[in-house]
Coordinates of C-alpha atoms in Angstrom, one line a residue:
M1 CA -35.6 59.6 -32.0
S2 CA -34.0 59.1 -28.6
G3 CA -31.6 56.4 -27.4
Y4 CA -28.8 55.5 -29.7
G5 CA -30.4 57.3 -32.7
K6 CA -30.8 56.5 -36.4
E7 CA -27.1 56.1 -37.0
R8 CA -26.7 53.5 -34.3
I9 CA -29.8 51.7 -35.4
G10 CA -28.4 51.6 -38.9
W11 CA -25.1 50.2 -37.6
L12 CA -26.9 47.5 -35.6
S13 CA -28.9 46.6 -38.7
R14 CA -25.7 46.2 -40.7
M15 CA -24.2 44.1 -37.9
L16 CA -27.3 41.9 -37.8
A17 CA -27.1 41.4 -41.5
V18 CA -23.5 40.3 -41.1
G19 CA -24.6 38.0 -38.4
M20 CA -27.3 36.3 -40.5
V21 CA -24.9 35.9 -43.4
L22 CA -22.4 34.3 -41.0
W23 CA -25.1 31.9 -39.9
L24 CA -25.7 30.9 -43.5
W25 CA -22.0 30.5 -43.9
A26 CA -21.3 28.7 -40.7
G27 CA -24.3 26.6 -40.0
P28 CA -24.0 23.7 -42.5
L29 CA -20.2 23.6 -42.0
W30 CA -20.3 23.5 -38.3
A31 CA -23.2 21.1 -38.1
Q32 CA -20.8 18.1 -38.1
P33 CA -21.6 15.1 -35.9
H34 CA -20.7 15.5 -32.2
E35 CA -21.1 13.0 -29.4
E36 CA -21.9 15.9 -27.2
R37 CA -24.0 19.0 -28.0
P38 CA -22.7 21.8 -25.8
D39 CA -25.1 24.5 -24.4
V40 CA -24.4 28.1 -25.2
R41 CA -25.8 30.4 -22.5
V42 CA -25.5 34.1 -23.2
V43 CA -25.3 36.3 -20.1
V44 CA -25.8 40.0 -20.9
D45 CA -25.0 42.9 -18.5
V46 CA -27.8 45.5 -18.3
S47 CA -26.4 47.5 -15.4
G48 CA -26.3 51.2 -15.4
S49 CA -22.5 51.2 -15.9
M50 CA -23.1 49.5 -19.3
R51 CA -25.0 52.6 -20.4
D52 CA -21.7 54.6 -20.1
N53 CA -19.2 51.8 -21.0
D54 CA -21.2 50.5 -24.0
P55 CA -22.4 53.7 -25.6
D56 CA -22.5 52.1 -29.1
R57 CA -24.7 49.2 -27.7
L58 CA -22.3 46.6 -28.7
A59 CA -24.0 44.2 -26.4
V60 CA -27.2 44.3 -28.5
S61 CA -25.3 43.6 -31.7
A62 CA -23.2 41.0 -29.9
L63 CA -26.3 39.0 -29.1
D64 CA -27.5 39.3 -32.7
L65 CA -24.1 38.1 -34.0
L66 CA -23.9 35.1 -31.6
V67 CA -27.5 34.1 -32.3
A68 CA -26.8 34.2 -36.0
L69 CA -23.6 32.2 -35.6
L70 CA -25.1 29.4 -33.5
P71 CA -25.6 26.2 -35.6
S72 CA -29.1 24.8 -35.8
G73 CA -29.7 22.0 -33.3
A74 CA -27.5 23.5 -30.6
R75 CA -29.1 24.4 -27.3
A76 CA -28.9 28.0 -26.2
G77 CA -30.5 30.6 -23.9
V78 CA -30.2 34.2 -22.9
W79 CA -29.9 35.7 -19.4
T80 CA -29.8 39.4 -18.4
F81 CA -28.5 40.8 -15.1
G82 CA -28.1 44.0 -13.1
E83 CA -29.2 44.1 -9.5
T84 CA -31.5 41.1 -10.4
V85 CA -31.1 38.2 -12.9
D86 CA -33.7 37.5 -15.6
N87 CA -34.0 34.8 -18.2
P88 CA -35.9 36.4 -21.1
L89 CA -35.1 33.5 -23.5
P90 CA -35.1 30.1 -21.8
L91 CA -32.7 27.4 -22.8
G92 CA -34.0 25.6 -25.9
E93 CA -33.0 24.1 -29.3
V94 CA -31.8 26.7 -31.8
D95 CA -34.2 26.7 -34.8
A96 CA -36.1 29.4 -36.8
A97 CA -38.5 30.0 -34.0
W98 CA -35.8 30.3 -31.4
R99 CA -33.8 32.8 -33.5
E100 CA -36.9 34.9 -34.0
Q101 CA -37.5 35.1 -30.3
A102 CA -33.8 36.0 -29.7
L103 CA -33.8 38.8 -32.3
A104 CA -36.8 40.3 -30.5
L105 CA -34.8 40.7 -27.3
P106 CA -33.0 44.1 -27.7
P107 CA -35.6 46.1 -25.7
A108 CA -34.9 43.8 -22.8
L109 CA -31.1 44.5 -23.2
R110 CA -31.7 48.2 -22.7
A111 CA -33.8 47.9 -19.5
Y112 CA -31.0 49.2 -17.4
Q113 CA -30.8 48.4 -13.7
Q114 CA -28.8 50.3 -11.1
Y115 CA -26.4 47.7 -9.9
T116 CA -24.2 44.8 -11.2
D117 CA -24.3 41.3 -9.7
I118 CA -22.0 39.2 -11.9
E119 CA -21.8 36.4 -9.3
A120 CA -25.6 35.9 -9.2
A121 CA -25.8 36.0 -13.0
L122 CA -23.2 33.2 -13.5
N123 CA -24.8 31.2 -10.7
A124 CA -28.2 31.4 -12.4
A125 CA -27.1 30.8 -16.0
S126 CA -24.9 27.8 -15.0
R127 CA -27.7 25.9 -13.3
G128 CA -29.2 22.8 -14.9
E129 CA -27.6 19.8 -16.6
A130 CA -26.4 19.7 -20.2
N131 CA -25.4 17.1 -22.8
G132 CA -21.9 18.3 -22.8
W133 CA -20.1 21.5 -21.6
R134 CA -22.1 24.6 -20.7
H135 CA -20.5 27.6 -22.4
L136 CA -21.4 30.9 -20.7
V137 CA -20.7 33.9 -22.9
L138 CA -20.5 36.8 -20.5
L139 CA -21.0 40.3 -22.1
T140 CA -20.1 42.9 -19.5
D141 CA -18.1 45.9 -18.5
G142 CA -16.8 43.7 -15.7
M143 CA -17.5 46.0 -12.8
I144 CA -19.1 44.4 -9.7
D145 CA -21.4 46.9 -8.0
L146 CA -23.9 45.5 -5.4
S147 CA -26.7 47.3 -3.7
P148 CA -25.7 49.0 -0.4
G149 CA -28.8 47.3 1.1
R150 CA -26.8 44.1 1.1
G151 CA -24.1 45.5 3.3
P152 CA -21.3 48.1 3.6
K153 CA -19.6 49.1 0.4
P154 CA -17.0 48.5 -1.0
D155 CA -16.7 45.4 1.3
I156 CA -19.6 43.5 -0.3
D157 CA -18.3 44.2 -3.8
R158 CA -14.8 42.9 -2.9
A159 CA -16.2 39.9 -1.2
S160 CA -18.3 38.9 -4.3
R161 CA -15.3 39.4 -6.5
R162 CA -13.1 37.3 -4.2
R163 CA -15.7 34.5 -4.2
L164 CA -15.8 34.5 -8.0
V165 CA -12.1 34.4 -8.4
E166 CA -11.0 32.1 -5.5
E167 CA -14.0 29.8 -5.2
R168 CA -16.7 29.9 -7.8
A169 CA -14.5 29.8 -10.9
E170 CA -13.0 26.6 -9.9
E171 CA -16.4 25.1 -9.0
L172 CA -17.7 26.1 -12.4
A173 CA -14.8 24.4 -14.1
E174 CA -15.4 21.2 -12.1
Q175 CA -19.1 21.3 -13.1
G176 CA -18.3 21.5 -16.8
V177 CA -18.9 25.2 -17.2
A178 CA -16.6 27.4 -19.3
V179 CA -16.9 31.2 -19.1
H180 CA -16.0 33.1 -22.2
A181 CA -15.9 36.8 -21.1
I182 CA -16.0 39.8 -23.4
A183 CA -15.5 43.3 -21.9
F184 CA -16.8 46.3 -23.7
S185 CA -14.6 48.9 -22.2
S186 CA -10.9 49.3 -21.2
E187 CA -12.3 50.8 -18.0
A188 CA -13.7 47.4 -17.1
D189 CA -12.3 45.0 -14.5
L190 CA -10.2 43.3 -17.1
A191 CA -8.4 41.2 -14.5
L192 CA -11.7 39.7 -13.4
V193 CA -12.7 39.0 -17.0
E194 CA -9.4 37.3 -17.6
R195 CA -9.4 35.2 -14.4
L196 CA -12.9 33.9 -15.0
A197 CA -12.0 32.8 -18.5
Q198 CA -8.6 31.4 -17.4
S199 CA -9.9 29.4 -14.5
T200 CA -12.8 27.8 -16.5
G201 CA -11.2 27.1 -19.8
G202 CA -12.8 30.0 -21.6
L203 CA -11.6 32.9 -23.8
A204 CA -11.3 36.5 -22.7
A205 CA -11.3 39.5 -25.0
L206 CA -11.8 43.3 -25.1
A207 CA -14.2 44.4 -27.8
E208 CA -14.4 48.2 -28.3
S209 CA -15.3 48.2 -32.0
P210 CA -17.5 46.2 -34.4
E211 CA -14.3 44.6 -35.8
G212 CA -13.1 43.5 -32.4
L213 CA -16.6 42.2 -31.6
L214 CA -16.8 40.1 -34.8
G215 CA -13.3 38.6 -34.2
A216 CA -14.1 37.8 -30.6
F217 CA -17.3 35.9 -31.5
L218 CA -15.7 34.1 -34.4
D219 CA -13.0 32.9 -31.9
I220 CA -15.6 31.8 -29.4
V221 CA -17.8 29.9 -31.9
E222 CA -14.8 28.2 -33.4
R223 CA -13.8 27.1 -29.9
I224 CA -17.2 25.6 -29.2
F225 CA -18.0 24.3 -32.7
P226 CA -14.6 23.6 -34.4
A227 CA -14.7 23.7 -38.2
D228 CA -12.4 22.4 -40.9
Q229 CA -10.7 24.9 -43.1
V230 CA -8.2 25.0 -45.9
P231 CA -5.2 27.4 -45.7
L232 CA -5.7 30.8 -47.3
D233 CA -2.4 32.3 -48.4
E234 CA -2.2 35.6 -50.3
G235 CA -5.6 35.1 -51.8
R236 CA -5.0 31.5 -52.9
F237 CA -6.4 28.2 -51.5
V238 CA -6.5 24.6 -52.8
I239 CA -9.7 22.5 -52.9
D240 CA -9.3 18.7 -53.1
D241 CA -11.6 16.1 -54.7
G242 CA -13.3 15.3 -51.4
V243 CA -14.6 18.8 -50.7
E244 CA -18.4 18.9 -51.0
T245 CA -18.8 22.6 -50.3
F246 CA -16.6 25.5 -49.4
S247 CA -17.6 28.9 -48.0
A248 CA -15.2 31.8 -48.3
L249 CA -15.7 34.6 -45.8
I250 CA -13.5 37.5 -47.1
F251 CA -13.1 40.7 -45.1
H252 CA -12.1 44.0 -46.8
E253 CA -12.4 47.7 -46.5
P254 CA -15.5 49.6 -47.7
D255 CA -13.5 51.4 -50.5
D256 CA -11.7 48.3 -51.9
E257 CA -12.4 47.2 -55.4
P258 CA -15.0 44.4 -55.9
L259 CA -13.7 40.8 -55.4
T260 CA -13.2 38.4 -58.2
L261 CA -13.1 34.6 -57.6
I262 CA -11.1 32.7 -60.1
A263 CA -11.6 28.9 -60.5
P264 CA -8.9 26.4 -61.3
D265 CA -10.0 26.3 -64.9
G266 CA -9.6 30.1 -65.2
M267 CA -13.3 30.9 -65.0
R268 CA -13.8 34.3 -63.3
Y269 CA -16.8 35.0 -61.0
R270 CA -18.0 38.2 -59.6
A271 CA -20.9 39.0 -57.3
E272 CA -23.1 40.6 -60.0
D273 CA -22.8 37.7 -62.5
A274 CA -22.2 34.6 -60.4
P275 CA -24.2 31.5 -61.5
D276 CA -27.3 30.6 -59.5
D277 CA -25.6 27.7 -57.7
I278 CA -23.0 30.0 -56.2
R279 CA -24.4 32.0 -53.4
W280 CA -22.6 35.3 -53.2
Q281 CA -23.4 38.2 -50.9
A282 CA -21.3 41.3 -51.2
G283 CA -21.1 43.7 -48.3
S284 CA -19.2 46.9 -47.5
R285 CA -16.8 45.1 -45.2
F286 CA -17.0 41.4 -46.3
D287 CA -18.0 39.1 -49.1
L288 CA -19.5 35.7 -48.4
I289 CA -19.1 33.2 -51.3
R290 CA -20.6 29.7 -50.9
V291 CA -19.7 27.2 -53.7
P292 CA -21.2 23.7 -53.9
D293 CA -19.4 20.8 -55.7
P294 CA -16.4 23.0 -56.4
Q295 CA -13.7 22.1 -58.9
A296 CA -10.6 20.6 -57.5
G297 CA -7.4 22.6 -57.7
E298 CA -6.1 26.1 -56.8
W299 CA -8.7 28.9 -56.5
R300 CA -7.7 32.5 -56.4
L301 CA -9.2 35.7 -55.0
D302 CA -8.4 38.9 -57.0
G303 CA -8.8 41.8 -54.6
A304 CA -8.2 42.8 -51.0
V305 CA -8.3 39.9 -48.5
G306 CA -8.3 40.9 -44.8
E307 CA -6.5 39.0 -42.1
E308 CA -9.7 37.5 -40.5
S309 CA -10.7 35.9 -43.8
R310 CA -11.1 32.1 -43.9
I311 CA -12.2 29.2 -46.0
N312 CA -14.4 26.6 -44.4
V313 CA -14.9 23.3 -46.0
A314 CA -17.4 20.3 -45.6
S315 CA -16.1 16.9 -46.6
P316 CA -15.8 13.3 -45.3
L317 CA -12.3 14.1 -44.1
H318 CA -12.1 15.7 -40.7
L319 CA -9.1 17.0 -38.7
R320 CA -9.5 16.1 -35.1
T321 CA -7.5 17.3 -32.0
A322 CA -7.3 16.4 -28.4
D323 CA -8.6 19.1 -26.1
L324 CA -6.6 22.2 -26.7
P325 CA -6.0 24.6 -23.8
T326 CA -7.5 28.1 -24.0
T327 CA -4.7 29.5 -21.8
L328 CA -1.0 29.0 -22.4
Y329 CA 1.8 30.0 -20.0
R330 CA 5.0 31.7 -20.9
G331 CA 7.9 29.3 -20.4
F332 CA 5.9 26.1 -20.6
D333 CA 5.7 23.7 -23.6
V334 CA 2.3 22.8 -25.0
P335 CA 1.5 19.2 -25.7
V336 CA -0.6 18.7 -28.9
E337 CA -2.3 15.6 -30.3
A338 CA -4.1 15.5 -33.7
W339 CA -5.3 13.0 -36.2
I340 CA -7.5 12.6 -39.4
T341 CA -10.8 10.7 -39.7
H342 CA -12.7 9.6 -42.7
D343 CA -16.5 9.5 -42.3
G344 CA -15.9 9.2 -38.6
G345 CA -13.6 6.2 -38.9
P346 CA -9.9 5.7 -39.2
F347 CA -8.1 7.4 -42.1
E348 CA -6.2 5.1 -44.4
G349 CA -3.5 6.0 -46.8
G350 CA -1.6 8.7 -44.8
E351 CA 1.9 7.6 -45.8
D352 CA 2.8 11.1 -46.9
L353 CA 0.6 12.9 -44.3
A354 CA 2.4 15.6 -42.2
L355 CA 0.8 17.4 -39.3
S356 CA 2.2 20.6 -37.7
V357 CA 1.2 23.2 -35.1
T358 CA 2.1 26.9 -35.1
L359 CA 1.5 29.6 -32.5
Q360 CA 0.6 32.9 -34.3
D361 CA 0.2 36.4 -32.9
A362 CA -2.7 38.7 -33.6
Q363 CA -1.0 39.8 -36.8
G364 CA -0.5 36.2 -38.1
E365 CA 3.3 36.2 -37.4
V366 CA 4.6 32.7 -36.4
Q367 CA 6.0 32.7 -32.9
S368 CA 6.8 29.0 -32.6
R369 CA 6.2 25.8 -34.6
V370 CA 6.5 22.0 -34.2
V371 CA 6.0 19.1 -36.6
L372 CA 4.0 16.3 -35.0
E373 CA 5.3 12.7 -35.0
P374 CA 3.1 9.7 -35.9
E375 CA 2.4 7.4 -32.9
A376 CA -0.2 4.6 -32.8
G377 CA -2.5 6.2 -35.5
R378 CA -2.2 9.7 -34.1
Y379 CA 0.3 12.5 -34.3
R380 CA 1.9 14.0 -31.2
G381 CA 4.4 16.7 -30.3
R382 CA 5.2 19.6 -27.9
L383 CA 5.0 23.1 -29.1
P384 CA 7.9 25.2 -27.7
A385 CA 7.1 27.4 -24.8
P386 CA 5.7 30.8 -25.7
A387 CA 8.2 33.5 -25.1
L388 CA 5.7 36.4 -25.1
T389 CA 2.3 37.1 -23.6
G390 CA -1.0 38.3 -25.1
N391 CA -3.8 37.1 -27.5
A392 CA -2.7 34.4 -30.0
R393 CA -3.9 31.6 -32.1
L394 CA -3.0 27.9 -32.4
V395 CA -3.1 26.6 -36.0
I396 CA -3.1 22.9 -36.5
R397 CA -2.4 21.9 -40.2
A398 CA -2.6 18.6 -42.0
E399 CA -0.9 18.3 -45.4
S400 CA -0.5 15.6 -48.0
E401 CA -0.3 15.4 -51.8
A402 CA -4.1 14.8 -51.9
F403 CA -5.5 17.4 -49.4
Q404 CA -4.9 20.1 -46.9
R405 CA -6.9 20.8 -43.7
Q406 CA -6.4 23.1 -40.8
R407 CA -8.1 24.3 -37.6
A408 CA -7.5 27.6 -35.8
Q409 CA -8.2 28.0 -32.1
A410 CA -7.8 31.3 -30.2
V411 CA -5.7 31.2 -27.0
N412 CA -4.6 33.5 -24.3
V413 CA -0.9 33.5 -23.3
L414 CA -0.2 34.5 -19.7
P415 CA 2.9 34.8 -17.6
A416 CA 3.4 31.7 -15.4
I417 CA 3.7 34.1 -12.4
G418 CA 2.1 37.5 -12.3
A419 CA 3.7 40.4 -10.4
I420 CA 2.4 43.8 -9.2
H421 CA 4.2 46.6 -7.4
R422 CA 2.7 47.9 -4.1
P423 CA 4.7 51.1 -3.5
Q424 CA 2.8 52.0 -0.3
A425 CA 3.7 48.6 1.3
G426 CA 7.3 48.7 -0.1
R427 CA 7.0 45.3 -1.8
V428 CA 6.2 43.4 -4.9
V429 CA 3.3 40.9 -4.7
L430 CA 3.6 37.8 -6.9
A431 CA 0.9 35.2 -7.7
A432 CA 1.1 31.9 -9.6
E433 CA -1.0 32.0 -12.7
H434 CA 0.0 28.5 -13.8
P435 CA -2.2 26.0 -11.9
G436 CA 0.7 23.7 -11.2
L437 CA 2.9 26.2 -9.4
N438 CA 2.8 26.7 -5.6
R439 CA 5.1 27.5 -2.6
D440 CA 6.4 23.9 -2.4
N441 CA 7.8 23.7 -6.0
T442 CA 8.6 27.3 -6.8
E443 CA 11.2 29.7 -5.6
I444 CA 11.3 33.4 -6.8
H445 CA 14.0 36.0 -6.6
G446 CA 14.5 39.4 -8.1
E447 CA 17.5 41.6 -9.0
L448 CA 17.4 45.3 -8.5
Q449 CA 20.4 47.4 -9.4
G450 CA 22.7 44.4 -9.0
E451 CA 21.2 43.4 -5.6
R452 CA 19.6 40.0 -5.2
L453 CA 16.2 40.0 -3.4
E454 CA 14.5 36.8 -2.2
A455 CA 10.7 36.4 -2.3
E456 CA 8.9 35.0 0.7
A457 CA 5.9 32.7 0.4
V458 CA 2.8 34.1 2.2
G459 CA 0.2 31.7 0.8
E460 CA -0.1 28.6 -1.2
T461 CA 0.4 30.5 -4.5
R462 CA 1.4 34.0 -3.3
W463 CA 4.8 35.5 -2.5
H464 CA 6.0 38.9 -1.2
L465 CA 9.3 40.4 -2.3
A466 CA 10.4 43.2 0.1
L467 CA 12.0 46.2 -1.6
P468 CA 14.6 48.7 -0.2
D469 CA 13.7 52.3 0.2
L470 CA 13.4 53.8 -3.3
D471 CA 13.2 57.3 -4.7
P472 CA 9.7 57.5 -6.2
S473 CA 11.0 60.0 -8.9
L474 CA 13.3 57.3 -10.2
S475 CA 12.0 54.5 -12.5
L476 CA 13.8 51.2 -12.0
P477 CA 13.5 47.8 -13.8
L478 CA 13.1 44.8 -11.5
L479 CA 14.4 41.5 -13.0
L480 CA 12.3 38.5 -11.8
E481 CA 13.2 34.9 -12.0
A482 CA 11.6 31.7 -10.8
T483 CA 13.1 28.2 -10.2
V484 CA 10.4 25.6 -10.7
E485 CA 10.4 21.8 -10.1
L486 CA 7.3 20.3 -11.9
D487 CA 6.6 16.8 -13.1
G488 CA 10.1 15.7 -12.1
E489 CA 11.8 18.4 -14.1
R490 CA 13.6 21.5 -12.8
Q491 CA 13.6 24.7 -14.9
T492 CA 14.2 28.4 -14.6
L493 CA 11.6 30.9 -15.8
S494 CA 12.4 34.5 -16.7
L495 CA 9.3 36.5 -15.7
P496 CA 8.3 39.7 -17.5
R497 CA 10.4 42.7 -16.3
L498 CA 8.5 44.9 -13.8
V499 CA 9.1 48.7 -13.7
L500 CA 9.0 50.3 -10.3
H501 CA 7.6 53.8 -10.2
P502 CA 7.0 54.0 -13.9
D503 CA 5.8 57.7 -13.5
G504 CA 9.2 58.8 -12.2
R505 CA 10.9 61.5 -14.2
L506 CA 14.1 59.5 -14.6
G507 CA 14.2 56.0 -16.1
I508 CA 17.1 53.6 -15.8
E509 CA 17.5 50.7 -18.4
L510 CA 13.9 50.7 -19.5
A511 CA 14.4 49.1 -22.9
D512 CA 12.4 46.1 -21.7
V513 CA 9.3 46.7 -19.7
A514 CA 6.3 44.6 -18.7
G515 CA 3.2 45.2 -20.8
P516 CA -0.4 45.8 -19.9
T517 CA -2.9 43.0 -19.0
L518 CA -3.7 40.3 -21.5
A519 CA -7.0 41.7 -22.6
T520 CA -5.4 44.9 -23.9
E521 CA -2.0 43.7 -25.2
T522 CA -0.9 41.9 -28.3
L523 CA 2.0 39.6 -28.8
A524 CA 4.6 42.2 -29.5
D525 CA 8.2 42.0 -28.4
P526 CA 8.6 44.5 -25.6
R527 CA 12.2 45.0 -26.6
G528 CA 11.3 46.1 -30.1
S529 CA 10.2 49.4 -31.5
D530 CA 6.8 49.2 -29.8
A531 CA 8.3 49.2 -26.4
V532 CA 6.9 51.6 -23.8
P533 CA 9.0 54.8 -24.0
P534 CA 11.0 55.9 -21.0
P535 CA 8.8 58.0 -18.7
E536 CA 10.7 61.2 -19.3
V537 CA 9.4 61.2 -22.9
G538 CA 5.7 60.6 -22.2
A539 CA 5.1 61.7 -18.6
E540 CA 4.0 65.2 -17.8
P541 CA 6.6 67.4 -16.0
A542 CA 6.7 67.1 -12.2
A543 CA 5.8 70.8 -11.8
D544 CA 2.7 70.3 -13.9
R545 CA 1.7 67.2 -11.9
F546 CA 2.3 69.1 -8.6
V547 CA 0.1 72.0 -9.8
A548 CA -2.7 69.7 -10.9
W549 CA -2.5 67.8 -7.6
V550 CA -2.7 71.0 -5.6
N551 CA -5.7 72.1 -7.7
R552 CA -7.4 68.9 -6.7
L553 CA -6.9 69.5 -3.0
P554 CA -10.1 71.4 -2.3
E555 CA -12.3 68.6 -3.7
A556 CA -10.1 66.0 -1.9
A557 CA -10.4 67.9 1.3
R558 CA -14.2 68.0 1.1
A559 CA -14.2 64.2 0.4
L560 CA -11.9 63.7 3.4
W561 CA -14.1 65.9 5.6
R562 CA -17.1 63.7 4.7
A563 CA -15.0 60.6 5.3
G564 CA -13.8 61.9 8.7
W565 CA -10.7 60.8 10.5
P566 CA -10.5 57.4 8.6
G567 CA -10.2 59.3 5.3
L568 CA -7.3 61.4 6.7
E569 CA -5.7 58.3 8.0
R570 CA -6.0 56.6 4.6
L571 CA -4.5 59.6 2.8
W572 CA -1.6 59.5 5.2
H573 CA -0.9 55.8 4.6
E574 CA -1.3 56.1 0.8
H575 CA 0.8 59.2 0.2
R576 CA 3.2 59.5 3.2
R577 CA 6.1 58.6 0.9
D578 CA 5.0 60.9 -1.9
P579 CA 7.3 64.0 -2.1
R580 CA 4.4 65.9 -3.6
L581 CA 2.5 65.6 -0.3
W582 CA 5.4 67.0 1.7
G583 CA 5.8 69.8 -1.0
A584 CA 2.1 70.6 -0.7
L585 CA 2.3 70.7 3.1
A586 CA 5.3 73.0 2.9
A587 CA 3.6 75.3 0.5
L588 CA 0.5 75.4 2.7
L589 CA 2.5 76.2 5.8
L590 CA 4.3 78.9 3.9
L591 CA 1.0 80.3 2.7
L592 CA -0.4 80.4 6.2
L593 CA 2.8 82.1 7.5
V594 CA 2.5 84.8 4.8
I595 CA -1.1 85.4 5.6
R596 CA -0.3 85.6 9.3
L597 CA 2.5 88.2 8.7
I598 CA 0.2 90.3 6.4
R599 CA -2.5 90.3 9.1
R600 CA -0.1 91.2 11.8
R601 CA 1.3 94.1 9.7
Q602 CA -2.2 95.3 9.0
A603 CA -3.0 95.2 12.7
R604 CA 0.0 97.4 13.6
R605 CA -0.7 100.0 10.8
P606 CA -2.1 103.3 12.4
L607 CA -5.5 104.4 11.2
R608 CA -5.5 107.5 9.1
R609 CA -8.6 109.6 8.8
E610 CA -9.1 111.3 5.5
E611 CA -11.0 114.5 5.3
P612 CA -13.8 114.7 2.7
H613 CA -13.0 116.7 -0.4
V614 CA -15.3 119.7 -1.3

């Protein structure tokens, strides 16, 4: 058997089984009345680069999972793209026939094409009206690679990327299109994936494993089709009289002991002896337990309960929220509005009702919290500004003596202003991530070794901060601060610390350093034990780097020879400040000088004729 082999087929089959189970779990509970029925349009990358960046065929299982998670009655379709864009499953209502067609698509997802036109794919999938928002779920390695027949490369690739980021993303948002982007490789253009999601109100994630994939899709589906849950705390959850059905999706490790569900009256249930009205499916990594007409009171789970576990409930009571942002910004408060409805109408009897909002990191640790205040039948408040960046979750919880409800929504937390060091140009480039910041209301300055440096605006939302001449062997932290005047308020933002020349052998005051991009970092305090170690600990010695660089010179020389003078000119501009270049040139000159001396000495040596031996 060729392709991904029997092992990968078995893995995909297990993931498909998980997906179908999730559909049974999610469908009835997410099928709550909505004034709008959003479209879900899956856009799958089938370019050649996906063959390398998605070796486990996560894109195939991703489609299976999402198809299984979609509630019946929703509208959905599937597009594939490489050099061209196809629509193997047209937009239609999700029912049994639609699911059957979708599950027959995997061969089309392995018909790889040579190039990658993300721009054309998004344009094609976003066409057509919808009864609500159009949610594009983009599955890609995020690398734009257009055919050379369309123009000189890499200019055409850069132009397409620029159109997507600077023009098309904003147009999609205005047209009611949200792009949820999932990258399947850390080698992907993660910045593009993040920007598409950020600009259109979608979610961005990096999924390099089945677990990461499952979590990403649960986050997306819960964003599109919010569901009521009850809190699950250390294996315990409370069911009130109004709950008609609950479904417990419990994740665990393959070697964990079987789960036991304990009812409020002490009755114990296990998968092998559960009564007929309790639907229980036990898997190697999860258990799904669906209980109709459950007893009121505290239920318990005896066994391992993973972090992604959750309890969905169906009842006349619904927790509602105003639109929650998918992207939060460090340093900016988050306004939140929530309320309770009963059978779609106002909820009466909420004298003891309390609503709160927490921001949790990927490990479930609370980063900030606020209690919402009642106001004209609803509850409002402002969540304190996030202090850290990364993937996080907003949890809105309603509690009273009679019931508990909560909703969890995944969010991305970004710095309000992004910064990147351009050592060849001798400056730091800054760009506003927050949509409300621009050159007219924002001033930025930095502090480097006690010297204050002012940033100069070079565009509506871009600044340049010129740097003094620096020793590239020395790593230095640059402190960045912005003064912002927005909505009549003036505030000072401390931006993430930027390390200049992080590969330098010597590091000065590197206890707090800027982390990687959003798609690959978690909400961890960079000043804690997980901080990036000083370069002298993790970086290879300068002598080793120099030898490796010299060893690469022959191949680089051949590439430059093919590129001609422009290649040499590019090398000069990129590395003229690199001491390794000057060291290599000195070594080359010394080698040429030695060779010349040897040849001259050989030329002066008198010829001696040796007589043959008898």
